[in-house]
Amino acid sequence: MTVVTTPEQHGATAHSDGGWGEPGYVPVQTRSARFTSVNHDDFPAVTGLEVDWKLTPVKLVRDLIDGKLDGSPYDYVASEVQGVAIEWADRDDASIGRAGTPEDRASANAWSSFEKALAITVTSEEHVDVTVSRSALGTSPRAAHTVITAKANSDSTIILQSTGSATLSENVEIVVEDGAKLTVISLQEWSNDALQLSSHFATVGRDAVLKHMVISLSGAVVRLNPSVHLAGEGSDAELYGLYFADAGQHFEQRVYLHHLGQNTRGRVNYKGALQGAGARAVWVGDVLIGPDAAGTDSYEQNRNLVLTEGTRADSIPNLEIETGDILGAGHASATGRFDDEQLFYLQSRGVSEAEARRLVVIGFLSEIVQKVGNAELEARLHSAIEAELSLTAAVAL
């Protein structure tokens, strides 16, 4: 069976001879030219051979990509804070669709399926912290949609905390209006059987600041893809990630940072540790500096620390620059075992090998934990990392 795509899908363009040629079209070359749609059927079927899916265990999440999803509202618990409104919004609410549009079939399936969106609107100009928790969503496939709007000149931290069982496909929209400061922390502490496909879309206005953090500590398959557009002049985004994959767990992040406005700044820093047979991490980082983004300052990096045999980490940084008038841009990626010099230094001062390895892992991940900016959550994350390390009696290779 031959699958015929259309020129519009995935940003395909004509061959240089002016025709479409055989067997199809030229693949999209620029990250911003990818096909987008809110309709599931507009995307071709996912086979697992596509660039965006070949590193994902598609068989495990097939129901989320193509199955019927329950899009009804779910139970959540949220802290009540002055200057923050949380409510369920209808699909036709004006806040929906401002931040972005799905780029893959799973994201579009979730968008097509949700009945109401959880709308979080921040107006407080004094800094406020808000935690929204959900648990025990169940094992039946479901869809969810969240919209976070930081109004002009507001200042807040929103913590999205997920625990329990879930088979979930969702979209999260984040709008940071002019002059606003917003931190969004997505914390995945699912049960070990949980499956999650999540797309985060963010647009950042003039002189606005977004700090976005993805923290994945448990779950069978967690694939969370942030897409951030620095649209306003002087906008700023810091994108951080922390993950600790145990045996059989698959944690995947595909990060897209698009510099659109002038004098924008972007930093991407993801760090992860892996231990146990079959532990898998995937990180793909795309940074695009557009033709009008003069004065851009951007850098992305990913670091993976391998603790045992039988793990795999894929790390793929990509950088596209469409203007020569920038302050700087770069990317880096590394995956490796313990630094022998660090271990030797600690052991030479009387620290046991096991304790030395523990200290190295904690120090490696603490760089990201310290970016949280919430003392209580930072303490919880340190405890969670300690608990992860205790699962393996010896992490020496």
Short mmCIF file of C-alpha atoms in Angstrom, two decimals:
data_model
loop_
_atom_site.label_atom_id
_atom_site.label_comp_id
_atom_site.label_asym_id
_atom_site.label_seq_id
_atom_site.Cartn_x
_atom_site.Cartn_y
_atom_site.Cartn_z
CA MET A 1 0.00 0.00 0.00
CA THR A 2 1.42 3.39 -1.00
CA VAL A 3 0.78 6.30 1.35
CA VAL A 4 0.50 9.60 -0.50
CA THR A 5 1.03 12.77 1.47
CA THR A 6 0.12 16.29 0.47
CA PRO A 7 2.58 19.16 -0.06
CA GLU A 8 1.24 20.89 3.03
CA GLN A 9 1.90 18.03 5.42
CA HIS A 10 5.17 18.46 7.30
CA GLY A 11 6.14 21.50 5.24
CA ALA A 12 7.06 19.50 2.15
CA THR A 13 8.33 21.53 -0.80
CA ALA A 14 8.69 20.88 -4.51
CA HIS A 15 11.82 19.39 -6.04
CA SER A 16 14.24 21.79 -7.75
CA ASP A 17 13.10 20.61 -11.18
CA GLY A 18 9.75 22.24 -10.52
CA GLY A 19 7.86 18.97 -10.22
CA TRP A 20 7.12 16.74 -7.30
CA GLY A 21 9.11 13.80 -8.58
CA GLU A 22 9.03 10.25 -7.23
CA PRO A 23 8.42 8.86 -4.69
CA GLY A 24 7.23 12.02 -2.94
CA TYR A 25 8.31 15.41 -1.67
CA VAL A 26 11.42 17.02 -0.28
CA PRO A 27 11.33 16.70 3.56
CA VAL A 28 10.94 19.87 5.59
CA GLN A 29 14.31 21.54 6.12
CA THR A 30 13.46 24.39 8.51
CA ARG A 31 12.01 23.60 11.94
CA SER A 32 9.35 26.32 11.74
CA ALA A 33 7.97 24.92 8.46
CA ARG A 34 6.51 21.77 9.99
CA PHE A 35 2.90 20.98 9.28
CA THR A 36 0.46 21.83 12.08
CA SER A 37 -3.20 21.03 12.65
CA VAL A 38 -5.65 20.50 15.49
CA ASN A 39 -7.26 17.61 13.57
CA HIS A 40 -5.98 14.09 14.15
CA ASP A 41 -6.83 12.80 10.68
CA ASP A 42 -4.87 15.57 8.96
CA PHE A 43 -1.65 13.79 9.95
CA PRO A 44 -0.38 10.64 8.22
CA ALA A 45 -0.40 7.38 10.16
CA VAL A 46 2.48 6.85 12.58
CA THR A 47 4.54 3.78 11.67
CA GLY A 48 7.42 4.28 14.08
CA LEU A 49 9.87 4.94 11.25
CA GLU A 50 9.30 8.71 11.16
CA VAL A 51 12.07 11.00 12.38
CA ASP A 52 9.91 12.25 15.26
CA TRP A 53 8.76 8.78 16.31
CA LYS A 54 11.59 6.35 15.56
CA LEU A 55 13.08 6.74 19.06
CA THR A 56 9.70 6.33 20.80
CA PRO A 57 8.15 2.96 21.81
CA VAL A 58 5.15 3.54 19.53
CA LYS A 59 3.54 0.17 20.29
CA LEU A 60 3.17 1.12 23.95
CA VAL A 61 1.46 4.44 23.21
CA ARG A 62 -0.55 3.51 20.11
CA ASP A 63 -3.87 4.02 21.93
CA LEU A 64 -2.86 7.60 22.70
CA ILE A 65 -1.87 8.29 19.10
CA ASP A 66 -4.94 6.81 17.39
CA GLY A 67 -7.40 5.57 20.00
CA LYS A 68 -10.55 7.13 21.37
CA LEU A 69 -9.71 9.38 24.32
CA ASP A 70 -11.85 10.40 27.26
CA GLY A 71 -11.66 14.19 27.26
CA SER A 72 -13.89 14.89 30.24
CA PRO A 73 -12.69 17.10 33.15
CA TYR A 74 -10.72 15.33 35.86
CA ASP A 75 -10.32 15.90 39.57
CA TYR A 76 -7.49 18.19 40.65
CA VAL A 77 -6.32 19.94 43.78
CA ALA A 78 -5.01 23.50 43.61
CA SER A 79 -3.80 25.99 46.15
CA GLU A 80 -5.99 29.10 46.43
CA VAL A 81 -3.92 32.20 45.82
CA GLN A 82 -5.06 35.78 45.39
CA GLY A 83 -4.45 37.00 41.88
CA VAL A 84 -4.76 33.52 40.32
CA ALA A 85 -7.98 32.12 38.83
CA ILE A 86 -8.40 28.43 37.97
CA GLU A 87 -11.51 27.21 36.16
CA TRP A 88 -12.71 24.89 33.42
CA ALA A 89 -13.08 26.68 30.08
CA ASP A 90 -15.12 25.62 27.05
CA ARG A 91 -13.39 24.59 23.82
CA ASP A 92 -14.40 27.86 22.14
CA ASP A 93 -12.91 30.04 24.87
CA ALA A 94 -10.75 32.87 23.48
CA SER A 95 -7.73 31.74 25.54
CA ILE A 96 -7.45 28.44 23.68
CA GLY A 97 -5.17 28.28 20.65
CA ARG A 98 -3.07 31.38 21.41
CA ALA A 99 0.21 29.59 22.15
CA GLY A 100 0.59 27.02 19.41
CA THR A 101 -0.83 24.21 17.28
CA PRO A 102 -0.09 20.44 17.32
CA GLU A 103 2.77 19.21 15.17
CA ASP A 104 2.08 15.49 15.52
CA ARG A 105 -0.80 13.03 15.37
CA ALA A 106 -0.89 12.29 19.11
CA SER A 107 -1.04 15.94 20.09
CA ALA A 108 -3.82 16.52 17.55
CA ASN A 109 -5.73 13.51 18.91
CA ALA A 110 -5.66 15.06 22.37
CA TRP A 111 -6.69 18.46 20.99
CA SER A 112 -9.61 16.95 19.10
CA SER A 113 -10.76 15.00 22.17
CA PHE A 114 -10.78 17.35 25.15
CA GLU A 115 -14.16 18.65 26.34
CA LYS A 116 -12.99 21.48 28.60
CA ALA A 117 -9.60 23.08 29.23
CA LEU A 118 -8.20 23.80 32.67
CA ALA A 119 -7.55 27.55 32.48
CA ILE A 120 -5.03 29.07 34.91
CA THR A 121 -4.91 32.86 34.71
CA VAL A 122 -2.42 34.95 36.70
CA THR A 123 -2.94 38.67 37.29
CA SER A 124 -0.92 39.19 40.49
CA GLU A 125 2.05 41.53 40.08
CA GLU A 126 3.44 40.30 43.42
CA HIS A 127 5.13 36.92 43.06
CA VAL A 128 2.83 34.00 43.87
CA ASP A 129 3.33 30.21 43.90
CA VAL A 130 0.52 27.90 42.78
CA THR A 131 0.53 24.09 42.80
CA VAL A 132 -1.98 22.13 40.73
CA SER A 133 -1.99 18.40 41.49
CA ARG A 134 -3.73 15.51 39.78
CA SER A 135 -3.60 11.84 40.70
CA ALA A 136 -5.08 8.50 39.77
CA LEU A 137 -6.38 9.44 36.33
CA GLY A 138 -6.80 5.73 35.67
CA THR A 139 -5.52 3.39 33.00
CA SER A 140 -8.15 4.18 30.35
CA PRO A 141 -6.81 6.46 27.58
CA ARG A 142 -7.76 10.08 28.18
CA ALA A 143 -7.06 13.56 26.84
CA ALA A 144 -6.38 16.79 28.69
CA HIS A 145 -5.83 20.44 27.83
CA THR A 146 -4.38 23.15 30.07
CA VAL A 147 -4.03 26.87 29.34
CA ILE A 148 -1.75 29.03 31.49
CA THR A 149 -2.00 32.77 30.90
CA ALA A 150 0.37 35.14 32.67
CA LYS A 151 -1.17 38.57 32.23
CA ALA A 152 0.99 41.60 31.50
CA ASN A 153 3.48 42.40 34.30
CA SER A 154 2.35 39.46 36.46
CA ASP A 155 4.85 37.34 38.42
CA SER A 156 4.23 33.70 39.33
CA THR A 157 5.37 30.10 39.60
CA ILE A 158 2.96 27.37 38.48
CA ILE A 159 3.75 23.79 39.53
CA LEU A 160 1.91 21.07 37.60
CA GLN A 161 2.26 17.90 39.65
CA SER A 162 1.22 14.46 38.35
CA THR A 163 1.11 11.23 40.35
CA GLY A 164 -0.63 7.85 40.23
CA SER A 165 -1.67 5.79 37.21
CA ALA A 166 -2.42 7.39 33.86
CA THR A 167 -2.70 6.77 30.15
CA LEU A 168 -2.70 10.37 29.03
CA SER A 169 -2.24 12.50 25.94
CA GLU A 170 -2.37 16.22 26.57
CA ASN A 171 -1.54 19.72 25.41
CA VAL A 172 -0.43 22.58 27.64
CA GLU A 173 -0.59 26.15 26.32
CA ILE A 174 1.47 28.87 27.99
CA VAL A 175 1.01 32.56 27.17
CA VAL A 176 3.39 35.03 28.81
CA GLU A 177 2.17 38.52 28.05
CA ASP A 178 4.36 41.64 27.84
CA GLY A 179 6.49 42.27 30.92
CA ALA A 180 5.30 39.15 32.76
CA LYS A 181 7.54 36.70 34.64
CA LEU A 182 6.38 33.10 34.72
CA THR A 183 7.91 29.84 35.91
CA VAL A 184 6.17 26.62 34.88
CA ILE A 185 7.35 23.38 36.49
CA SER A 186 5.95 20.13 35.11
CA LEU A 187 6.66 17.39 37.65
CA GLN A 188 6.10 13.77 36.59
CA GLU A 189 5.98 11.37 39.54
CA TRP A 190 3.62 8.86 37.97
CA SER A 191 3.19 5.23 38.93
CA ASN A 192 5.56 2.88 37.14
CA ASP A 193 2.85 1.81 34.67
CA ALA A 194 1.91 5.32 33.52
CA LEU A 195 1.99 6.39 29.86
CA GLN A 196 2.10 10.10 28.97
CA LEU A 197 2.43 12.01 25.72
CA SER A 198 2.49 15.75 26.32
CA SER A 199 3.10 18.82 24.15
CA HIS A 200 3.74 22.21 25.72
CA PHE A 201 3.34 25.33 23.57
CA ALA A 202 4.54 28.70 24.82
CA THR A 203 4.65 32.21 23.42
CA VAL A 204 6.59 34.93 25.22
CA GLY A 205 5.81 38.62 24.78
CA ARG A 206 7.89 41.79 24.83
CA ASP A 207 10.35 41.96 27.76
CA ALA A 208 8.65 38.91 29.29
CA VAL A 209 10.49 36.04 30.99
CA LEU A 210 9.60 32.35 30.97
CA LYS A 211 11.34 29.67 32.99
CA HIS A 212 10.12 26.23 31.94
CA MET A 213 11.14 23.07 33.77
CA VAL A 214 10.44 19.42 32.95
CA ILE A 215 11.14 17.00 35.79
CA SER A 216 10.49 13.30 35.07
CA LEU A 217 11.20 10.84 37.85
CA SER A 218 8.83 7.94 37.19
CA GLY A 219 6.44 6.40 34.68
CA ALA A 220 6.74 3.71 32.03
CA VAL A 221 6.80 6.10 29.05
CA VAL A 222 6.92 9.87 29.47
CA ARG A 223 7.35 11.93 26.29
CA LEU A 224 7.08 15.67 26.92
CA ASN A 225 7.86 18.13 24.14
CA PRO A 226 8.16 21.87 24.94
CA SER A 227 7.86 24.34 22.06
CA VAL A 228 8.71 27.94 23.03
CA HIS A 229 8.42 30.99 20.77
CA LEU A 230 10.21 34.16 21.81
CA ALA A 231 7.90 36.46 19.91
CA GLY A 232 8.37 39.81 21.63
CA GLU A 233 11.43 42.03 21.51
CA GLY A 234 13.64 41.46 24.55
CA SER A 235 11.85 38.26 25.57
CA ASP A 236 13.75 35.65 27.57
CA ALA A 237 13.36 31.89 28.08
CA GLU A 238 15.23 29.43 30.26
CA LEU A 239 14.30 25.80 29.60
CA TYR A 240 15.50 23.21 32.10
CA GLY A 241 15.01 19.49 32.37
CA LEU A 242 15.84 16.82 34.93
CA TYR A 243 15.16 13.10 34.54
CA PHE A 244 16.21 9.89 36.28
CA ALA A 245 15.36 6.76 34.29
CA ASP A 246 15.30 3.36 35.99
CA ALA A 247 15.13 -0.11 34.43
CA GLY A 248 12.52 -0.28 31.66
CA GLN A 249 11.57 3.39 31.82
CA HIS A 250 11.52 5.62 28.72
CA PHE A 251 11.83 9.39 29.21
CA GLU A 252 11.80 11.56 26.09
CA GLN A 253 12.02 15.31 25.57
CA ARG A 254 11.99 17.13 22.24
CA VAL A 255 12.67 20.80 22.87
CA TYR A 256 12.06 23.57 20.35
CA LEU A 257 13.17 27.15 21.01
CA HIS A 258 12.26 29.64 18.30
CA HIS A 259 13.78 33.14 18.41
CA LEU A 260 11.41 35.44 16.53
CA GLY A 261 11.83 38.88 18.08
CA GLN A 262 14.92 41.03 18.31
CA ASN A 263 17.31 40.96 21.27
CA THR A 264 15.91 37.74 22.67
CA ARG A 265 17.78 35.40 25.01
CA GLY A 266 17.44 31.63 25.35
CA ARG A 267 19.08 28.99 27.51
CA VAL A 268 18.34 25.26 27.35
CA ASN A 269 19.90 22.89 29.88
CA TYR A 270 18.66 19.31 30.35
CA LYS A 271 20.39 16.76 32.58
CA GLY A 272 19.56 13.14 33.25
CA ALA A 273 20.80 9.98 34.91
CA LEU A 274 20.11 6.40 33.84
CA GLN A 275 20.40 3.14 35.72
CA GLY A 276 19.11 -0.38 35.17
CA ALA A 277 18.58 -2.63 32.16
CA GLY A 278 16.47 -0.96 29.51
CA ALA A 279 16.54 2.55 31.01
CA ARG A 280 16.19 4.92 28.07
CA ALA A 281 16.42 8.68 27.62
CA VAL A 282 15.83 10.67 24.44
CA TRP A 283 16.60 14.36 24.10
CA VAL A 284 16.27 16.31 20.87
CA GLY A 285 16.94 20.03 21.02
CA ASP A 286 16.00 22.35 18.15
CA VAL A 287 16.93 26.02 18.26
CA LEU A 288 15.87 28.25 15.38
CA ILE A 289 17.02 31.86 15.13
CA GLY A 290 14.71 33.54 12.64
CA PRO A 291 15.63 36.11 10.00
CA ASP A 292 14.27 39.01 12.08
CA ALA A 293 15.83 37.91 15.37
CA ALA A 294 18.79 40.31 15.40
CA GLY A 295 20.71 40.46 18.66
CA THR A 296 19.84 36.89 19.69
CA ASP A 297 21.81 35.24 22.50
CA SER A 298 21.13 31.50 22.64
CA TYR A 299 22.71 28.30 23.93
CA GLU A 300 21.44 24.74 24.46
CA GLN A 301 22.99 21.67 26.06
CA ASN A 302 22.15 18.17 27.23
CA ARG A 303 24.16 15.99 29.63
CA ASN A 304 23.53 12.35 30.50
CA LEU A 305 25.17 10.35 33.28
CA VAL A 306 25.16 6.57 32.77
CA LEU A 307 25.22 4.68 36.07
CA THR A 308 24.95 1.03 34.98
CA GLU A 309 25.24 -1.19 31.94
CA GLY A 310 22.19 -1.79 29.75
CA THR A 311 21.04 1.83 29.46
CA ARG A 312 20.76 4.04 26.38
CA ALA A 313 20.71 7.80 25.95
CA ASP A 314 20.07 9.52 22.61
CA SER A 315 21.06 13.19 22.56
CA ILE A 316 20.60 15.25 19.39
CA PRO A 317 21.15 19.05 19.42
CA ASN A 318 20.21 21.07 16.33
CA LEU A 319 20.84 24.76 15.62
CA GLU A 320 19.50 26.80 12.69
CA ILE A 321 20.50 30.44 12.17
CA GLU A 322 18.78 32.61 9.57
CA THR A 323 20.45 35.93 10.39
CA GLY A 324 24.08 36.92 10.80
CA ASP A 325 23.35 39.67 13.32
CA ILE A 326 23.45 37.75 16.61
CA LEU A 327 25.30 38.04 19.91
CA GLY A 328 25.99 34.34 20.08
CA ALA A 329 24.60 30.85 19.63
CA GLY A 330 25.83 27.37 20.39
CA HIS A 331 24.96 23.87 21.45
CA ALA A 332 26.55 20.92 23.22
CA SER A 333 25.76 17.32 24.10
CA ALA A 334 27.52 14.64 26.12
CA THR A 335 26.76 11.20 27.52
CA GLY A 336 29.22 9.41 29.75
CA ARG A 337 30.02 7.45 32.88
CA PHE A 338 31.45 8.73 36.13
CA ASP A 339 34.39 11.09 35.99
CA ASP A 340 37.26 8.98 37.34
CA GLU A 341 39.11 12.07 38.50
CA GLN A 342 36.15 13.19 40.61
CA LEU A 343 35.86 9.74 42.17
CA PHE A 344 39.60 9.58 42.85
CA TYR A 345 39.56 13.03 44.43
CA LEU A 346 36.79 12.07 46.84
CA GLN A 347 38.22 8.65 47.67
CA SER A 348 41.65 10.14 48.31
CA ARG A 349 40.02 12.17 51.07
CA GLY A 350 38.54 9.18 52.84
CA VAL A 351 35.15 8.98 51.12
CA SER A 352 34.06 5.43 50.27
CA GLU A 353 33.54 4.54 46.62
CA ALA A 354 29.79 4.08 47.05
CA GLU A 355 29.42 7.42 48.83
CA ALA A 356 31.66 9.11 46.25
CA ARG A 357 29.42 7.89 43.43
CA ARG A 358 26.35 9.09 45.29
CA LEU A 359 27.85 12.54 45.77
CA VAL A 360 28.82 12.78 42.11
CA VAL A 361 25.26 11.98 40.95
CA ILE A 362 23.68 14.42 43.41
CA GLY A 363 26.12 17.14 42.39
CA PHE A 364 25.48 16.47 38.71
CA LEU A 365 21.68 16.87 39.04
CA SER A 366 21.70 19.60 41.69
CA GLU A 367 22.51 22.23 39.07
CA ILE A 368 18.97 21.80 37.72
CA VAL A 369 17.30 21.35 41.13
CA GLN A 370 18.71 24.70 42.26
CA LYS A 371 16.92 26.43 39.38
CA VAL A 372 13.48 25.53 40.79
CA GLY A 373 13.34 28.53 43.11
CA ASN A 374 10.93 26.86 45.56
CA ALA A 375 12.66 25.63 48.73
CA GLU A 376 10.02 23.03 49.58
CA LEU A 377 10.04 21.49 46.10
CA GLU A 378 13.84 21.56 45.91
CA ALA A 379 14.02 19.59 49.16
CA ARG A 380 11.50 17.08 47.80
CA LEU A 381 13.52 16.63 44.63
CA HIS A 382 16.74 16.03 46.55
CA SER A 383 14.91 13.36 48.55
CA ALA A 384 13.53 11.81 45.37
CA ILE A 385 17.01 11.63 43.83
CA GLU A 386 18.32 9.97 46.99
CA ALA A 387 15.48 7.45 46.76
CA GLU A 388 16.31 6.72 43.12
CA LEU A 389 19.94 6.04 44.03
CA SER A 390 18.89 3.69 46.83
CA LEU A 391 17.11 1.46 44.29
CA THR A 392 20.44 0.17 43.09
CA ALA A 393 22.79 -1.26 45.69
CA ALA A 394 25.86 -0.57 43.58
CA VAL A 395 25.97 1.76 40.62
CA ALA A 396 29.55 1.02 39.67
CA LEU A 397 30.00 -0.18 36.09
#
